[in-house]
Coordinates of C-alpha atoms and ligand atoms in Angstrom, one line a residue:
X1 CA -20.4 30.5 45.0
X2 CA -24.0 31.2 44.1
X3 CA -26.8 29.4 46.3
X4 CA -29.6 27.3 45.3
X5 CA -32.9 29.0 46.1
X6 CA -35.2 26.6 48.1
X7 CA -37.8 27.1 50.6
X8 CA -38.2 31.2 50.2
X9 CA -34.5 31.6 50.7
X10 CA -30.9 31.2 49.2
X11 CA -29.3 28.2 50.7
X12 CA -25.8 26.4 50.3
X13 CA -25.5 23.4 48.5
X14 CA -25.2 20.3 50.8
X15 CA -22.2 18.2 49.7
X16 CA -22.7 18.9 46.0
X17 CA -20.0 19.5 43.2
X18 CA -19.8 22.8 41.4
X19 CA -20.3 23.9 37.7
X20 CA -18.4 26.7 36.2
X21 CA -20.5 29.0 34.3
X22 CA -19.1 30.6 31.2
X23 CA -19.4 33.3 29.2
X24 CA -19.4 32.2 25.6
X25 CA -18.6 35.8 24.3
X26 CA -15.2 36.2 26.0
X27 CA -14.3 32.2 27.4
X28 CA -14.0 34.0 30.7
X29 CA -15.8 31.8 33.9
X30 CA -18.2 34.5 35.3
X31 CA -19.6 32.6 38.1
X32 CA -19.7 29.3 39.8
X33 CA -23.0 27.5 41.2
X34 CA -23.8 24.7 43.0
X35 CA -24.2 21.0 41.2
X36 CA -26.9 19.9 43.4
X37 CA -26.6 17.0 45.6
X38 CA -29.0 14.2 46.2
X39 CA -29.5 16.0 49.7
X40 CA -30.4 19.6 47.9
X41 CA -32.5 17.7 45.4
X42 CA -34.6 16.3 48.6
X43 CA -34.6 19.4 50.6
X44 CA -36.4 21.4 47.4
X45 CA -38.8 18.4 46.5
X46 CA -39.5 18.8 50.5
X47 CA -40.1 22.5 50.6
X48 CA -42.4 22.1 47.6
X49 CA -44.2 19.5 48.7
X50 CA -45.0 21.0 52.0
X51 CA -46.1 24.4 50.4
X52 CA -48.4 23.1 48.0
X53 CA -51.7 22.6 49.9
X54 CA -51.5 25.9 51.0
X55 CA -50.7 27.4 48.0
X56 CA -53.7 25.2 46.1
X57 CA -56.2 26.6 48.5
X58 CA -55.3 30.2 48.2
X59 CA -57.9 32.2 46.6
X60 CA -57.6 31.9 43.1
X61 CA -57.5 36.0 42.8
X62 CA -55.0 36.3 45.2
X63 CA -53.0 33.7 43.5
X64 CA -53.2 35.8 40.3
X65 CA -52.4 39.0 42.2
X66 CA -49.2 37.4 43.3
X67 CA -48.3 36.2 39.8
X68 CA -49.1 39.9 38.5
X69 CA -46.9 41.1 41.3
X70 CA -43.9 38.9 40.0
X71 CA -44.5 40.2 36.4
X72 CA -44.1 43.9 37.9
X73 CA -40.7 43.0 39.7
X74 CA -39.4 41.1 36.6
X75 CA -40.1 44.0 34.6
X76 CA -38.3 46.7 37.2
X77 CA -35.4 44.2 37.0
X78 CA -35.5 43.7 33.4
X79 CA -31.8 45.5 32.6
X80 CA -30.3 43.6 35.2
X81 CA -31.4 40.5 34.0
X82 CA -30.8 41.3 30.3
X83 CA -27.2 41.7 30.9
X84 CA -27.2 38.4 33.0
X85 CA -28.8 36.6 30.1
X86 CA -26.3 38.2 27.7
X87 CA -23.0 37.1 29.6
X88 CA -24.4 33.5 30.4
X89 CA -25.7 33.1 27.3
X90 CA -24.0 35.0 24.6
X91 CA -27.4 35.9 22.6
X92 CA -27.3 39.5 21.8
X93 CA -28.2 42.2 24.7
X94 CA -31.3 43.6 22.7
X95 CA -32.8 40.2 22.2
X96 CA -32.0 39.6 25.9
X97 CA -34.1 42.7 26.9
X98 CA -36.9 41.6 24.6
X99 CA -36.9 38.0 26.2
X100 CA -37.5 39.8 29.7
X101 CA -40.4 41.7 28.0
X102 CA -42.1 38.5 26.8
X103 CA -41.6 36.9 29.9
X104 CA -43.6 39.7 31.8
X105 CA -46.4 39.5 29.3
X106 CA -46.4 35.8 29.6
X107 CA -46.8 35.7 33.2
X108 CA -49.5 38.2 32.9
X109 CA -51.6 36.4 30.4
X110 CA -51.4 32.8 32.2
X111 CA -52.2 34.5 35.8
X112 CA -55.3 35.7 34.1
X113 CA -56.2 32.7 31.8
X114 CA -55.8 30.1 34.7
X115 CA -59.0 32.5 36.5
X116 CA -61.6 31.0 33.9
X117 CA -59.7 27.6 33.5
X118 CA -61.3 26.0 36.7
X119 CA -63.4 23.2 35.0
X120 CA -66.5 23.1 33.5
X121 CA -70.4 22.1 33.7
X122 CA -71.2 19.2 31.1
X123 CA -74.8 18.0 30.6
X124 CA -75.9 15.7 33.4
X125 CA -78.7 13.4 32.3
X126 CA -81.5 13.9 35.1
X127 CA -82.7 17.1 35.9
X128 CA -82.0 17.5 39.9
X129 CA -78.1 16.4 38.9
X130 CA -75.0 18.2 38.1
X131 CA -71.9 16.9 36.4
X132 CA -68.9 19.1 36.5
X133 CA -65.5 18.7 35.7
X134 CA -62.8 20.3 37.6
X135 CA -59.1 20.9 37.0
X136 CA -57.0 20.0 39.5
X137 CA -53.3 20.7 40.1
X138 CA -51.0 17.5 39.8
X139 CA -49.1 18.9 43.2
X140 CA -45.1 19.3 42.6
X141 CA -44.0 20.0 39.0
X142 CA -40.3 20.1 38.1
X143 CA -39.4 22.4 35.2
X144 CA -36.2 21.7 33.5
X145 CA -34.8 23.8 31.1
X146 CA -32.6 24.4 28.0
X147 CA -29.7 27.3 27.7
X148 CA -31.3 29.3 24.5
X149 CA -34.2 31.4 26.4
X150 CA -33.7 31.1 29.9
X151 CA -36.4 33.2 31.1
X152 CA -39.2 33.1 28.4
X153 CA -39.1 29.4 28.2
X154 CA -39.8 29.4 32.2
X155 CA -42.2 32.0 32.1
X156 CA -44.5 30.1 29.1
X157 CA -44.7 27.2 32.1
X158 CA -44.0 28.1 35.3
X159 CA -47.1 30.6 36.0
X160 CA -49.3 28.2 34.3
X161 CA -48.3 25.4 36.9
X162 CA -48.3 28.1 39.8
X163 CA -52.0 29.5 38.8
X164 CA -53.3 26.1 38.4
X165 CA -52.2 25.2 42.2
X166 CA -49.0 23.0 41.9
X167 CA -45.9 24.2 43.1
X168 CA -42.6 24.4 41.1
X169 CA -38.6 23.3 41.2
X170 CA -36.8 25.0 38.6
X171 CA -33.7 23.5 37.3
X172 CA -32.0 25.8 34.3
X173 CA -29.3 24.6 32.0
X174 CA -25.9 24.4 33.3
X175 CA -24.8 27.0 31.0
X176 CA -27.5 29.5 31.9
X177 CA -28.5 29.3 36.0
X178 CA -27.8 33.0 37.1
X179 CA -30.8 34.6 35.7
X180 CA -33.1 32.2 36.6
X181 CA -31.2 31.7 39.9
X182 CA -31.9 36.0 40.3
X183 CA -35.7 34.7 40.4
X184 CA -35.5 33.7 43.8
X185 CA -35.1 37.1 44.9
X186 CA -37.5 38.8 42.2
X187 CA -40.6 36.3 43.2
X188 CA -40.0 36.6 46.7
X189 CA -43.2 37.8 47.0
X190 CA -44.5 34.5 46.4
X191 CA -45.2 32.0 49.7
X192 CA -42.0 30.1 50.6
X193 CA -41.5 26.9 49.2
X194 CA -43.5 27.7 46.4
X195 CA -40.8 28.8 43.6
X196 CA -37.8 26.9 44.2
X197 CA -34.5 26.9 41.9
X198 CA -32.1 24.0 41.7
X199 CA -28.7 24.2 39.8
X200 CA -27.5 20.7 38.7
X201 CA -25.9 19.1 35.7
X202 CA -27.7 15.8 33.9
X203 CA -27.5 13.8 37.2
X204 CA -28.7 16.2 39.7
X205 CA -31.4 16.4 37.1
X206 CA -32.3 12.9 36.5
X207 CA -32.9 12.6 40.4
X208 CA -35.3 15.3 40.1
X209 CA -37.3 13.4 37.3
X210 CA -36.7 10.1 39.0
X211 CA -37.8 11.3 42.8
X212 CA -40.9 9.8 44.2
X213 CA -42.2 12.8 45.6
X214 CA -42.4 14.8 42.2
X215 CA -45.6 14.5 40.5
X216 CA -45.0 16.3 37.2
X217 CA -41.9 16.9 34.6
X218 CA -42.3 19.9 32.3
X219 CA -39.1 19.3 30.2
X220 CA -37.8 21.7 27.4
X221 CA -34.4 20.6 25.7
X222 CA -33.1 18.0 23.1
X223 CA -35.0 15.2 21.7
X224 CA -32.2 12.8 22.9
X225 CA -32.5 14.1 26.8
X226 CA -36.3 14.4 26.3
X227 CA -36.5 10.5 25.4
X228 CA -34.3 9.9 28.4
X229 CA -36.4 11.9 30.9
X230 CA -39.5 10.2 29.3
X231 CA -37.6 6.5 29.9
X232 CA -36.9 8.0 33.6
X233 CA -40.7 9.1 34.2
X234 CA -42.1 5.8 33.0
X235 CA -41.5 3.6 36.1
X236 CA -43.7 6.0 38.2
X237 CA -46.2 7.1 35.3
X238 CA -44.9 10.6 35.9
X239 CA -46.6 13.1 34.1
X240 CA -44.6 14.7 31.2
X241 CA -44.7 17.9 29.0
X242 CA -42.3 17.6 26.7
X243 CA -40.7 20.6 24.2
X244 CA -38.2 18.9 22.5
X245 CA -36.1 20.0 19.4
X246 CA -37.2 20.9 15.5
X247 CA -35.8 20.9 12.1
X248 CA -38.2 23.5 10.5
X249 CA -38.8 23.8 6.9
X250 CA -38.8 27.2 5.1
X251 CA -41.1 27.1 1.5
X252 CA -40.9 29.8 -0.6
X253 CA -43.2 29.8 -3.7
X254 CA -42.9 31.3 -7.1
X255 CA -45.6 34.1 -6.3
X256 CA -44.2 35.1 -2.7
X257 CA -42.7 38.5 -2.4
X258 CA -39.3 37.7 -2.3
X259 CA -37.2 40.7 -0.9
X260 CA -39.9 39.6 2.1
X261 CA -39.7 35.9 2.1
X262 CA -35.7 36.7 2.0
X263 CA -35.3 38.8 5.1
X264 CA -37.9 36.4 6.8
X265 CA -35.9 33.5 5.9
X266 CA -32.3 35.3 6.7
X267 CA -34.2 36.3 10.5
X268 CA -35.6 32.6 10.7
X269 CA -32.1 30.9 10.2
X270 CA -30.1 33.3 12.0
X271 CA -31.8 34.4 14.8
X272 CA -30.1 33.6 18.2
X273 CA -27.3 32.2 15.9
X274 CA -29.6 29.5 15.1
X275 CA -30.2 28.4 18.4
X276 CA -34.1 28.8 18.6
X277 CA -36.0 25.3 18.6
X278 CA -38.1 26.8 15.7
X279 CA -35.3 28.2 13.8
X280 CA -35.9 27.6 10.2
X281 CA -33.3 25.1 9.0
X282 CA -34.6 23.4 5.8
X283 CA -35.4 25.6 2.9
X284 CA -37.1 24.9 -0.1
X285 CA -37.5 27.4 -3.0
X286 CA -39.3 27.2 -6.4
X287 CA -37.0 26.8 -9.1
X288 CA -38.4 29.4 -11.0
X289 CA -37.7 31.9 -8.6
X290 CA -34.4 30.2 -6.7
X291 CA -31.9 32.2 -8.2
X292 CA -33.6 35.5 -7.7
X293 CA -34.4 34.3 -4.1
X294 CA -31.1 33.0 -3.4
X295 CA -29.2 36.6 -4.5
X296 CA -31.3 38.1 -2.2
X297 CA -30.9 36.0 0.8
X298 CA -27.3 35.7 0.1
X299 CA -27.1 39.5 0.1
X300 CA -28.9 40.0 3.7
X301 CA -26.9 37.0 4.9
X302 CA -23.9 39.4 4.0
X303 CA -25.5 42.0 6.1
X304 CA -25.6 40.1 9.3
X305 CA -23.6 41.5 11.8
X306 CA -21.7 39.0 14.4
X307 CA -19.8 40.2 17.4
X308 CA -19.9 40.9 21.0
X309 CA -23.4 40.8 21.8
X310 CA -23.3 43.8 23.9
X311 CA -22.6 45.8 21.0
X312 CA -24.9 46.7 18.3
X313 CA -25.0 43.4 16.6
X314 CA -26.9 40.9 14.8
X315 CA -26.0 37.6 16.1
X316 CA -23.8 37.0 19.3
X317 CA -21.9 33.6 20.3
X318 CA -22.8 30.0 20.3
X319 CA -23.2 28.5 23.9
X320 CA -20.2 26.8 23.9
X321 CA -17.1 25.1 22.2
X322 CA -19.2 22.0 22.0
X323 CA -22.2 23.4 20.0
X324 CA -19.7 25.4 17.2
X325 CA -17.8 21.9 17.2
X326 CA -21.1 20.3 16.5
X327 CA -22.1 22.7 13.7
X328 CA -18.8 22.6 12.2
X329 CA -19.3 18.4 12.3
X330 CA -22.5 19.2 10.2
X331 CA -21.1 21.0 7.7
X332 CA -18.7 18.2 7.0
X333 CA -21.0 15.8 6.8
X334 CA -22.7 17.9 4.2
X335 CA -19.9 18.5 2.2
X336 CA -18.9 15.2 2.3
X337 CA -22.3 14.2 0.7
X338 CA -22.0 16.7 -2.3
X339 CA -23.8 19.9 -0.7
X340 CA -22.2 23.0 -1.7
X341 CA -21.2 25.9 0.9
X342 CA -22.7 29.1 -0.8
X343 CA -21.5 31.4 2.5
X344 CA -19.8 31.3 5.6
X345 CA -18.8 28.1 6.6
X346 CA -15.8 29.5 9.1
X347 CA -15.1 31.2 12.4
X348 CA -15.4 34.7 11.6
X349 CA -11.5 36.0 11.4
X350 CA -12.1 39.3 13.5
X351 CA -13.4 36.8 16.6
X352 CA -10.6 34.7 17.6
X353 CA -12.2 34.6 21.1
X354 CA -15.6 33.3 22.0
X355 CA -17.7 30.8 20.3
X356 CA -18.5 32.6 17.3
X357 CA -19.5 31.1 13.9
X358 CA -20.3 32.9 10.3
X359 CA -24.2 32.6 9.3
X360 CA -23.9 29.8 6.8
X361 CA -25.8 28.6 3.8
X362 CA -25.5 25.3 2.3
X363 CA -26.8 24.4 -1.1
X364 CA -28.1 20.9 -1.1
X365 CA -29.2 19.2 -4.4
X366 CA -30.3 15.7 -3.1
X367 CA -31.9 16.7 -0.1
X368 CA -33.0 13.2 0.9
X369 CA -29.7 11.6 0.8
X370 CA -27.6 15.1 2.2
X371 CA -30.1 16.4 5.2
X372 CA -29.3 15.1 8.5
X373 CA -32.4 13.8 9.9
X374 CA -31.9 15.5 13.1
X375 CA -31.7 19.5 14.4
X376 CA -28.8 21.5 13.6
X377 CA -28.4 23.9 16.4
X378 CA -26.4 26.7 14.9
X379 CA -26.3 29.0 12.0
X380 CA -27.0 26.8 9.3
X381 CA -29.3 27.1 6.5
X382 CA -29.6 24.1 4.0
X383 CA -31.4 25.4 0.8
X384 CA -32.5 23.3 -2.1
X385 CA -34.5 24.2 -5.4
X386 CA -38.1 22.6 -5.6
X387 CA -40.2 22.0 -8.6
X388 CA -43.5 23.3 -7.0
X389 CA -45.7 23.3 -3.7
X390 CA -45.8 19.1 -3.5
X391 CA -42.5 18.3 -3.8
X392 CA -42.0 21.1 -1.3
X393 CA -44.5 19.7 1.2
X394 CA -43.3 16.2 0.4
X395 CA -39.5 17.1 1.5
X396 CA -40.7 19.4 4.8
X397 CA -42.4 16.4 5.9
X398 CA -39.7 13.9 5.3
X399 CA -38.3 14.2 9.0
X400 CA -38.6 12.7 12.0
X401 CA -39.2 16.1 13.7
X402 CA -42.3 18.3 13.3
X403 CA -42.2 21.7 15.4
X404 CA -42.7 24.2 13.2
X405 CA -42.9 25.5 9.6
X406 CA -43.0 28.5 7.8
X407 CA -44.6 29.7 3.9
X408 CA -43.8 32.4 1.8
X409 CA -47.0 32.7 -0.7
X410 CA -49.2 35.3 -2.2
X411 CA -51.8 32.6 -2.9
X412 CA -54.5 32.0 -0.1
X413 CA -55.0 28.2 -1.5
X414 CA -51.4 27.9 -1.6
X415 CA -50.9 28.8 2.2
X416 CA -53.9 27.2 3.1
X417 CA -53.0 23.8 1.5
X418 CA -49.8 24.1 3.2
X419 CA -50.9 25.1 6.4
X420 CA -53.4 21.7 6.2
X421 CA -50.7 19.4 5.0
X422 CA -47.6 20.1 7.1
X423 CA -46.9 18.1 9.7
X424 CA -45.9 20.9 12.3
X425 CA -47.1 22.3 15.6
X426 CA -47.2 25.8 14.0
X427 CA -47.1 27.1 10.7
X428 CA -46.4 30.5 9.9
X429 CA -47.3 32.2 6.4
X430 CA -45.4 34.6 5.6
X431 CA -44.3 35.9 8.9
X432 CA -42.0 33.7 10.4
X433 CA -41.5 32.3 14.0
X434 CA -44.2 34.7 15.9
X435 CA -45.4 33.0 19.1
X436 CA -48.5 34.2 20.7
X437 CA -49.0 33.6 24.3
X438 CA -52.9 32.9 23.5
X439 CA -52.1 29.9 20.9
X440 CA -50.8 26.7 22.1
X441 CA -47.1 26.1 21.3
X442 CA -45.6 22.5 20.6
X443 CA -44.5 19.8 18.4
X444 CA -45.4 17.0 16.2
X445 CA -43.9 13.9 15.5
X446 CA -40.6 13.5 17.7
X447 CA -40.5 17.3 18.6
X448 CA -42.7 16.8 21.8
X449 CA -45.3 16.0 24.1
X450 CA -48.3 18.2 25.0
X451 CA -48.4 22.0 24.8
X452 CA -47.3 25.5 26.3
X453 CA -49.6 28.6 26.2
X454 CA -53.3 29.2 25.2
X455 CA -55.8 27.3 27.2
X456 CA -54.0 24.3 26.6
X457 CA -50.9 25.5 28.1
X458 CA -53.1 25.7 31.5
X459 CA -54.2 22.5 31.0
X460 CA -50.9 20.9 30.5
X461 CA -50.5 21.5 34.4
X462 CA -53.8 20.1 35.5
X463 CA -55.7 17.0 35.8
X464 CA -59.6 16.4 35.0
X465 CA -61.9 15.4 37.8
X466 CA -65.4 14.4 36.9
X467 CA -67.5 15.3 39.9
X468 CA -71.4 13.6 39.9
X469 CA -73.7 15.2 42.2
X470 CA -77.2 14.1 42.9
X471 CA -78.3 17.1 44.8
X472 CA -82.3 15.9 45.0
X473 CA -80.5 12.5 47.0
X474 CA -83.0 10.5 44.9
X475 CA -82.5 7.0 44.3
X476 CA -82.0 5.2 41.1
X477 CA -84.4 2.3 41.4
X478 CA -83.6 1.5 37.3
X479 CA -80.1 1.0 38.1
X480 CA -79.6 -0.5 42.2
X481 CA -80.1 -3.4 43.3
X482 CA -82.5 -5.3 42.3
X483 CA -81.0 -4.8 39.2
X484 CA -84.0 -5.7 37.4
X485 CA -84.2 -6.1 33.0
X486 CA -86.3 -8.1 31.4
X487 CA -85.4 -11.9 30.9
X488 CA -82.9 -12.6 28.4
X489 CA -83.8 -16.1 26.4
X490 CA -80.0 -17.8 27.0
X491 CA -78.7 -20.0 29.2
X492 CA -75.5 -21.2 30.4
X493 CA -74.9 -24.0 28.0
X494 CA -75.5 -21.3 25.2
X495 CA -71.8 -20.4 23.6
X496 CA -72.4 -18.2 20.6
X497 CA -69.2 -19.1 18.9
X498 CA -68.9 -17.4 15.5
X499 CA -68.5 -20.5 13.0
X500 CA -69.3 -23.1 15.4
Ligands
LIG5 P1 -30.4 19.4 26.5 O1 -31.3 18.7 26.2 O2 -28.8 19.4 26.4 O3 -30.5 20.2 28.1 C1 -31.8 20.6 28.3 C2 -32.1 20.7 30.1 O4 -32.2 18.8 30.6 C3 -30.8 20.9 30.9 O5 -31.3 21.3 31.6 C4 -29.9 19.7 31.2 O6 -29.4 20.0 32.5 C5 -30.9 18.9 31.7 N1 -30.7 17.4 31.3 C6 -29.2 17.2 30.8 N2 -29.3 15.2 31.2 C7 -30.1 15.3 31.9 C8 -31.1 13.9 32.4 N3 -30.7 12.9 32.1 N4 -32.4 14.2 33.0 C9 -32.8 15.4 33.3 N5 -32.4 16.3 32.6 C10 -31.3 16.3 32.0 O7 -30.9 20.7 25.9 P2 -30.0 22.1 25.5 O8 -28.8 22.0 24.8 O9 -29.8 23.2 26.8 O10 -31.2 23.0 24.6 C11 -31.1 22.9 23.5 C12 -32.3 22.1 23.1 O11 -33.6 22.3 23.5 C13 -32.6 22.0 21.4 O12 -32.3 20.7 21.3 C14 -33.6 23.1 21.0 O13 -34.4 22.8 19.8 C15 -34.5 22.6 22.6 N6 -35.7 23.4 22.7 C16 -37.1 23.2 22.5 C17 -37.9 24.1 22.8 C18 -39.5 23.8 22.5 O14 -40.1 25.0 23.0 N7 -39.9 22.6 22.1 C19 -37.3 25.4 23.4 C20 -36.2 25.9 23.3 C21 -35.2 24.8 23.0

């Protein structure tokens, strides 16, 4: 049985249950972790709370150096972490190796950006006054994370929160807690209590949200759970960062380089078996190139290698049997509404064990009626021919979700029109799914609230405080008592009601 990481050490759970961690590619149970009890949660919150004042007061340069040390140690442990991520998550080993590398880069970037994000000076109106805006930490931040990118999503938030002077409790997804628990050892250069890891299912996680002594909830996960977290945070007006699901559109215009667009499309649809929040799901392709584009896309889809994530493959397993069932149910729903499966749609015959599914392409000729207005978290691409850019934008925006969007075109004018009119937090033109630590990441509409990365991603973990200073200690006779103004020619008897 694994242990929780609280107050700088691994500790046994007190009275908690257990969670079996399964390898989705083999269906074997590979570890058992605690399902934290209320007492465990209290202990973690207490540790984080106790550690916060000293952490906040620490020299900012020293804090940044400690974060760089965390990044160094993460880099040294990259191979072990990539193996753990592959076993618990079913994503390919090569992607997981990249995930660790991206996490290292994000930590370094955020550690440095935070050093220049302490606040700003705003124009005071009087010469002997100074108005400054301080960015202050919230206190204890709870990070609740999903299964699909356990480390990089943590690295997009936790260093920002820590660099700003908060202390953290991380709650990994129940399916993928192992690499995150290992971080306890890797980040042991941090003072005890600054970084804690608590494993739990929904109820333990909800306790962290509701706990009176946690100040902010940074949640990454589905819209459904995010909405529950928002409601649970409401009674105490807890600060929130919500990074939720998407149903991203992918537009292919007639003047695009079709071979490049098709490669981009297959990658954006099937990376991590379609379990990326910004996976492209809804493809809108201009009619005049539809047949040519589809021929290329289907050829490239046939070349996607599905199999053991430790082998040289492109797609591993879905996270669970339930996740695969949901994809199958969506596919049934689509075909009942008249959609046509162009490729895939089955469990691969050579992979009877593990939660594998074929990369699947479905044609929707009546997208408004046929498309589910929700995220499909699996390898399912829904393609639709459209008349022109106008129709593509209209259909792309006909969703309650607005995380990312991709556009392929050779026209600068069309690209900029799409970038301007698409309702999404990120728009990728001719190069899908590229994130940049220096640019904000997050969703419009029901895809989220707040931003990670960029300067916005540091600001997300701070609250402003306007400090007004009169360094001359001069009186303000124009404002203080006696509060003198020229007489106003009205009396108590005058009631200026319009129309009276
Ligand atoms: P999920 O919503 O099922 O679970 C996410 C986390 O919430 C888990 O740690 C889970 O234990 C916890 N949880 C469950 N019930 C809870 C409750 N009542 N209170 C508090 N926490 C609770 O999501 P998932 O299946 O792990 O991940 C996939 C989802 O995450 C997809 O919708 C995907 O789009 C989204 N996602 C979004 C982003 C983004 O940055 N926008 C990134 C990655 C994944």
